[in-house]
XYZ file of C-alpha atoms in Angstrom:
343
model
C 0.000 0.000 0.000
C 2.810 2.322 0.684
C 4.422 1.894 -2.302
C 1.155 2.224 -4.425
C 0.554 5.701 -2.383
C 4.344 6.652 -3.070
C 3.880 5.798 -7.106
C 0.899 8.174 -7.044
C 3.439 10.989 -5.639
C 5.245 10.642 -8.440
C 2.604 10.870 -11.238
C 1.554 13.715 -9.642
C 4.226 15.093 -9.206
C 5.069 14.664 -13.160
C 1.833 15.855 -14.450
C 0.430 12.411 -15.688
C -2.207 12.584 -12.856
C -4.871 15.360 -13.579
C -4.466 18.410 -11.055
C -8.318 17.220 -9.756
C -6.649 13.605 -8.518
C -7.343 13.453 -5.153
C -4.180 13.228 -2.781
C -3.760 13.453 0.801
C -1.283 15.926 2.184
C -0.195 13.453 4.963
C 1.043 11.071 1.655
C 2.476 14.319 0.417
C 4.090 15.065 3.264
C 5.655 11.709 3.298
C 6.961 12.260 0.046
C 8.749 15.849 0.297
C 10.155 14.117 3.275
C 12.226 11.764 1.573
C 13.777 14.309 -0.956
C 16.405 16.718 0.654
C 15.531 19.799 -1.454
C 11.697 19.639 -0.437
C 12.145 18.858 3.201
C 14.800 21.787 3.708
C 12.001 24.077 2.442
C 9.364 22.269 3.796
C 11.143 22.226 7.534
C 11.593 26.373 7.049
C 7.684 26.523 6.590
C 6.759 25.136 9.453
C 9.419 27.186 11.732
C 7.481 30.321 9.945
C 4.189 29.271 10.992
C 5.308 28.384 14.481
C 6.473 32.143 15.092
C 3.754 33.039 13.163
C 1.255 31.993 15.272
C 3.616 33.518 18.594
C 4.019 36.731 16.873
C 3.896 38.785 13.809
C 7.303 38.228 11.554
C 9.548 40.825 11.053
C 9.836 41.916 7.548
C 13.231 40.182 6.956
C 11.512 36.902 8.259
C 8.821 36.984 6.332
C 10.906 37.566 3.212
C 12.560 34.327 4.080
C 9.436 31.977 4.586
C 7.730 33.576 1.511
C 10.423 32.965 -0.868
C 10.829 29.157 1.032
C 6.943 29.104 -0.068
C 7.586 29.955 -3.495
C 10.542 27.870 -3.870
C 8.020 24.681 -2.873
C 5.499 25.341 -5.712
C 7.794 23.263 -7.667
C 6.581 20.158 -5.494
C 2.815 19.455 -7.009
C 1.756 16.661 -4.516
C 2.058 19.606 -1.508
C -0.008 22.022 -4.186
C -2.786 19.822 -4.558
C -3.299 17.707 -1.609
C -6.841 17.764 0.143
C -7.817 16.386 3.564
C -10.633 13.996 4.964
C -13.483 15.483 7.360
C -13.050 13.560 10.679
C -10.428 11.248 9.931
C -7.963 10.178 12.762
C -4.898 12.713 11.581
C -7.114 15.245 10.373
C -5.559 17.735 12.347
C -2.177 16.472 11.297
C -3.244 16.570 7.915
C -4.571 20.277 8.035
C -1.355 21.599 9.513
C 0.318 20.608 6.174
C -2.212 21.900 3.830
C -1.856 25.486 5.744
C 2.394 24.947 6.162
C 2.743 25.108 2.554
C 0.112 27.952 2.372
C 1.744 30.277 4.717
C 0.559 33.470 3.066
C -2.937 32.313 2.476
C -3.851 32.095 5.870
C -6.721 34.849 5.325
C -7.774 33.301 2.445
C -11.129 31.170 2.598
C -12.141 30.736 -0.961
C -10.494 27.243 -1.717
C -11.225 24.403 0.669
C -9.025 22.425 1.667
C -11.149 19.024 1.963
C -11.953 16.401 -0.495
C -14.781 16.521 -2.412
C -17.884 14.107 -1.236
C -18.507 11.349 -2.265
C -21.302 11.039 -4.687
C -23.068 9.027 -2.438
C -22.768 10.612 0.658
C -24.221 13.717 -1.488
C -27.402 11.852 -2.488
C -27.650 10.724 1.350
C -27.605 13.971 2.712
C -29.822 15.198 0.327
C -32.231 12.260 1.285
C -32.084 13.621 4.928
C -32.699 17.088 4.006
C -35.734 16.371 1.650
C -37.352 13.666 4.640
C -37.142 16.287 7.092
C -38.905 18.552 4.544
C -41.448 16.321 4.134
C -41.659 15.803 8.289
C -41.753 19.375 8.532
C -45.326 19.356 6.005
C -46.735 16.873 7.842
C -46.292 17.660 11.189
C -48.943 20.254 10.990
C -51.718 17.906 10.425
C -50.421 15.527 13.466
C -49.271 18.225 15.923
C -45.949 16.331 16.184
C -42.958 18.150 17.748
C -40.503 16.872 15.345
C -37.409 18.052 17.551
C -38.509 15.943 20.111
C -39.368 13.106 17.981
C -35.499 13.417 16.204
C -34.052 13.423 19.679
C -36.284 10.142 20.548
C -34.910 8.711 17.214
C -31.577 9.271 18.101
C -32.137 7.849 21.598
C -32.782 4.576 20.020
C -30.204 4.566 17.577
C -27.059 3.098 20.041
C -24.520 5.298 18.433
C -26.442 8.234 18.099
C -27.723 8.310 21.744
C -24.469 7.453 23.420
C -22.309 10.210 21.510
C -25.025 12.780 22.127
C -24.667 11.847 26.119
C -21.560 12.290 25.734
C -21.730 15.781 24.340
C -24.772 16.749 26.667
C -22.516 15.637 29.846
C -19.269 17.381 28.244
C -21.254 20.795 27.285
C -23.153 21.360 30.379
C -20.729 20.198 33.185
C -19.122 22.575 34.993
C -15.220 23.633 35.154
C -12.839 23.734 37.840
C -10.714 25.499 36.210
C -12.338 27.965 34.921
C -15.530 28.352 37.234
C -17.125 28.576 33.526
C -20.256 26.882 32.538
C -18.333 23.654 31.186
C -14.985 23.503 29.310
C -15.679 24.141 25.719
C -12.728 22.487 24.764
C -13.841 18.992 25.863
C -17.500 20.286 24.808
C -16.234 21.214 21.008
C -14.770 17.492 20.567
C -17.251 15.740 21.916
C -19.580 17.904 19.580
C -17.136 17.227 16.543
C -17.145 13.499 17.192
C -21.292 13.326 17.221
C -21.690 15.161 14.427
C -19.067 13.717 12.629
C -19.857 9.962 13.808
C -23.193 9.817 13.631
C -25.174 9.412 10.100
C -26.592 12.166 8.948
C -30.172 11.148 8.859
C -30.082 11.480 13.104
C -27.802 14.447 13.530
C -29.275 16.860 10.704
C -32.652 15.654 12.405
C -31.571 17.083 15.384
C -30.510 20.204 13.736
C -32.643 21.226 11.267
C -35.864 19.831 12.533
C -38.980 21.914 11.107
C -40.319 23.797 13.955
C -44.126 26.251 14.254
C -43.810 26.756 18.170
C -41.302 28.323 20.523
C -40.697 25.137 22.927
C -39.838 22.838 19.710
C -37.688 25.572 17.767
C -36.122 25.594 21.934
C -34.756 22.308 22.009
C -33.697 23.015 18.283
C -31.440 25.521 19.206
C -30.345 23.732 22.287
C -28.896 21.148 20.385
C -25.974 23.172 19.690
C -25.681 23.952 23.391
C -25.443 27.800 23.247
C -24.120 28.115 26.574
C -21.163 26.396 26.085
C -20.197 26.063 22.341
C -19.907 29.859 21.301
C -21.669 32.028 24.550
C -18.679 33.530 26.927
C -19.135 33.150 30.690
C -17.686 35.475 33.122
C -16.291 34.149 36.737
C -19.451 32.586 37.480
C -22.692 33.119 36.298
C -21.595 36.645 35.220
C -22.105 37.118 31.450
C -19.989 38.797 29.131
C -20.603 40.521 26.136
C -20.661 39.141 22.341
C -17.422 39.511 21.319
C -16.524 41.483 17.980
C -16.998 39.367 14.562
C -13.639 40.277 13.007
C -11.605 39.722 16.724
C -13.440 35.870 16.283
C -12.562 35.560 12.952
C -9.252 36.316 13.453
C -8.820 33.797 16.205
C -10.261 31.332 13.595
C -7.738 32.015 11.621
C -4.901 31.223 13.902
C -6.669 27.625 14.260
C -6.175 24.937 11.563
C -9.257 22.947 12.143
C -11.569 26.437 12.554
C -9.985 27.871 9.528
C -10.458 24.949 7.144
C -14.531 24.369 8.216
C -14.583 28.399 7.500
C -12.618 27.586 4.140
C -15.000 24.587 3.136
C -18.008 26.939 4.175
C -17.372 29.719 2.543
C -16.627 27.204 -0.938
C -19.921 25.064 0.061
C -22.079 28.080 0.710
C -21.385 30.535 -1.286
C -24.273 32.439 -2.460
C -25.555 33.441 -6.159
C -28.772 34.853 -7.059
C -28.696 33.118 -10.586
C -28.498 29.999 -9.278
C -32.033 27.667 -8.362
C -30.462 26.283 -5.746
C -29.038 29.803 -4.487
C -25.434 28.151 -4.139
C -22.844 28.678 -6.808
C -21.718 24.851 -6.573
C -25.404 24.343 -7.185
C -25.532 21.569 -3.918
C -27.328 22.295 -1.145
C -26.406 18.611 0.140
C -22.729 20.063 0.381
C -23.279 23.216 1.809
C -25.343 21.340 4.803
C -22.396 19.395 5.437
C -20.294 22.457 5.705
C -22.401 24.069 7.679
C -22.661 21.337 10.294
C -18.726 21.279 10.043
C -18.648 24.821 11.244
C -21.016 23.576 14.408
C -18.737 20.513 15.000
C -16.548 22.265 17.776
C -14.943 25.733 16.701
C -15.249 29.069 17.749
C -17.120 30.109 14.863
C -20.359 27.818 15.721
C -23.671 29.404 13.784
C -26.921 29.005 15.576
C -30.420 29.756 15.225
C -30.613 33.785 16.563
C -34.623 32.854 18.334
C -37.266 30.263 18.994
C -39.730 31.959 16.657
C -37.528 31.926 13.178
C -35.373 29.689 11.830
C -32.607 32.900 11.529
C -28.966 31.879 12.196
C -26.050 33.655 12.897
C -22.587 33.564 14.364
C -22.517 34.840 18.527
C -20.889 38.013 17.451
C -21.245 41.564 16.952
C -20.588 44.567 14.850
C -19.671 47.333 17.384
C -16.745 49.140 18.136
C -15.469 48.054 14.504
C -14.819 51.803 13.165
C -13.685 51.980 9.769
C -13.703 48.437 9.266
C -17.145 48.228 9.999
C -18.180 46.905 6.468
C -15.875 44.062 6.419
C -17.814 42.847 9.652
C -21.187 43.254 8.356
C -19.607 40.549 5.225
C -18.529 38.508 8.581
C -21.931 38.179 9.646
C -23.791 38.252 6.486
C -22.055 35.238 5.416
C -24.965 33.469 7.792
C -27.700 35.781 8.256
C -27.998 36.739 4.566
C -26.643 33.613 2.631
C -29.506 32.101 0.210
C -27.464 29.161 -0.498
C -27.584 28.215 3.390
C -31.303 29.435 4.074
C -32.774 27.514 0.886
C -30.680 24.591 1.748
């Protein structure tokens, strides 16, 4: 298997592999590795985004690591490499994709995941139209159908014991912090539910159809607002949203927040042309973006009320002076995106 993966490097590498041919960047890695002129480069990339994420370079620095960057386009299989959602070394695998893309790190048009698979598409899309359909017919029967998703998951084995999991890790409280919980342990155990569990349970949970405040409640709930995106103060003190471009920004500095921002801002982008109201014309792939954003980062969306289904990120637009605009484009991304609301 190794040497099969290795043989790909190389026809990549030479051009007799289209640039599409899907590659992962740990295999990449693997391969600039064992050739002395790649790794030099490769090891002074990763030294700049170290520092980089300490500190802002100094101009001579960042001279250095952008003409190391340069020097590396040479090596296609780093160029083109894509991750997995959710596998084991994601993270691993993320840290390469952004090493080699050291000046792109405010850059979210390309994502840096692998395409679906074709039938993962049509599933999705299966689980989006049946809760469409739930959502017509539970005004005949009266049916809550965010409590009947969360009684669906219950008996579904997997789906019940990860969403314990995340319940207990999002609502109990931390020593350490004298916070609600600790939304580190809350994020993962979020990530690993949504990102475990099929999607005909967990986009149940989330985008069950709702007509009354208690069911659109436990809808929102779901993404535990008061641990995965509200701040806490010492206590039960609350503090204040905090500015959309300050979160952003500590997105950025995150490899796992800044590639679900990539692959939503790719998944969801908007265009008034379009039927769908996405560009990529799949509203199967911008769902699973979106829920990728929810799976444990900083950036979580959720629904803004329990009488619309409105979302947006837990952020705000004041004190942003002149770059107020660029904020509003922060937060529009959710509140105002077609290609999200008609999917």
């Amino acid at each position: 298997t190794r040497l099969l993966l290795y043989t790909c490097v190389l026809l990549i590498k030479s051009g007799s592999v289209p640039v599409l041919a899907s590659l992962d960047c740990l295999v990449a890695e693997q391969g600039c590795v064992q050739e002395h002129s790649c790794l030099g480069l490769y090891r002074v990339l990763e030294y700049c985004t170290a520092e980089e994420a300490v500190a802002p370079l100094g101009s001579d620095a960042r001279t250095e690591c952008l003409e190391a960057q340069n020097a590396l386009q040479h090596y296609r299989p780093l160029q083109v490499c894509k991750c997995q959602r959710g596998s084991r070394r994601e993270e691993h695998c993320l840290r390469v994709y952004w090493t080699v893309r050291f000046a792109a790190y405010d850059e979210y048009e390309v994502s840096p995941y692998e395409e679906l698979k074709l039938n993962l598409v049509r599933n999705i899309e299966m689980s989006r139209m049946a809760s469409i359909m739930a959502g017509t017919d539970h005004e005949m029967d009266g049916q809550n159908q965010c409590l009947k998703a969360a009684q669906d998951c219950g008996l579904y084995e997997k789906c019940g014991s990860l969403r314990s999991e995340y319940v207990v890790a999002c609502t109990k409280r931390s020593a350490v912090s004298d916070s609600s919980c600790n939304r580190q342990k809350c994020h993962r155990a979020l990530r690993r539910f949504l990102e475990r569990v099929p999607e005909e349970y967990s986009f149940a949970l989330l985008f069950c159809p709702c007509s009354e405040p208690l069911c659109a409640e436990r809808r929102r709930k779901t993404i535990v607002p008061s641990c995965s995106y509200e701040e806490n103060g010492r206590g039960e003190e609350r503090v204040g949203k905090p500015n959309c471009l300050s979160l952003q920004n500590y997105c950025s500095r995150d490899e796992l927040c800044r590639s679900r921002l990539a692959d939503f801002q790719q998944n969801c982008q908007p265009s008034p042309k379009s039927a769908s109201g996405c560009v990529r014309e799949s509203r199967a792939m911008c769902l699973k973006a979106y829920s990728g954003l929810i799976a444990g980062t900083i950036m979580t969306p959720n629904y803004v009320s329990n009488s619309s289904a409105e979302v947006s990120l837990w952020c705000t637009c004041d004190g942003s002076g002149n770059e107020w605009q660029s904020c509003q484009r922060t937060l529009n991304m959710f509140s105002s995106n077609t290609c999200l609301r008609k999917s």
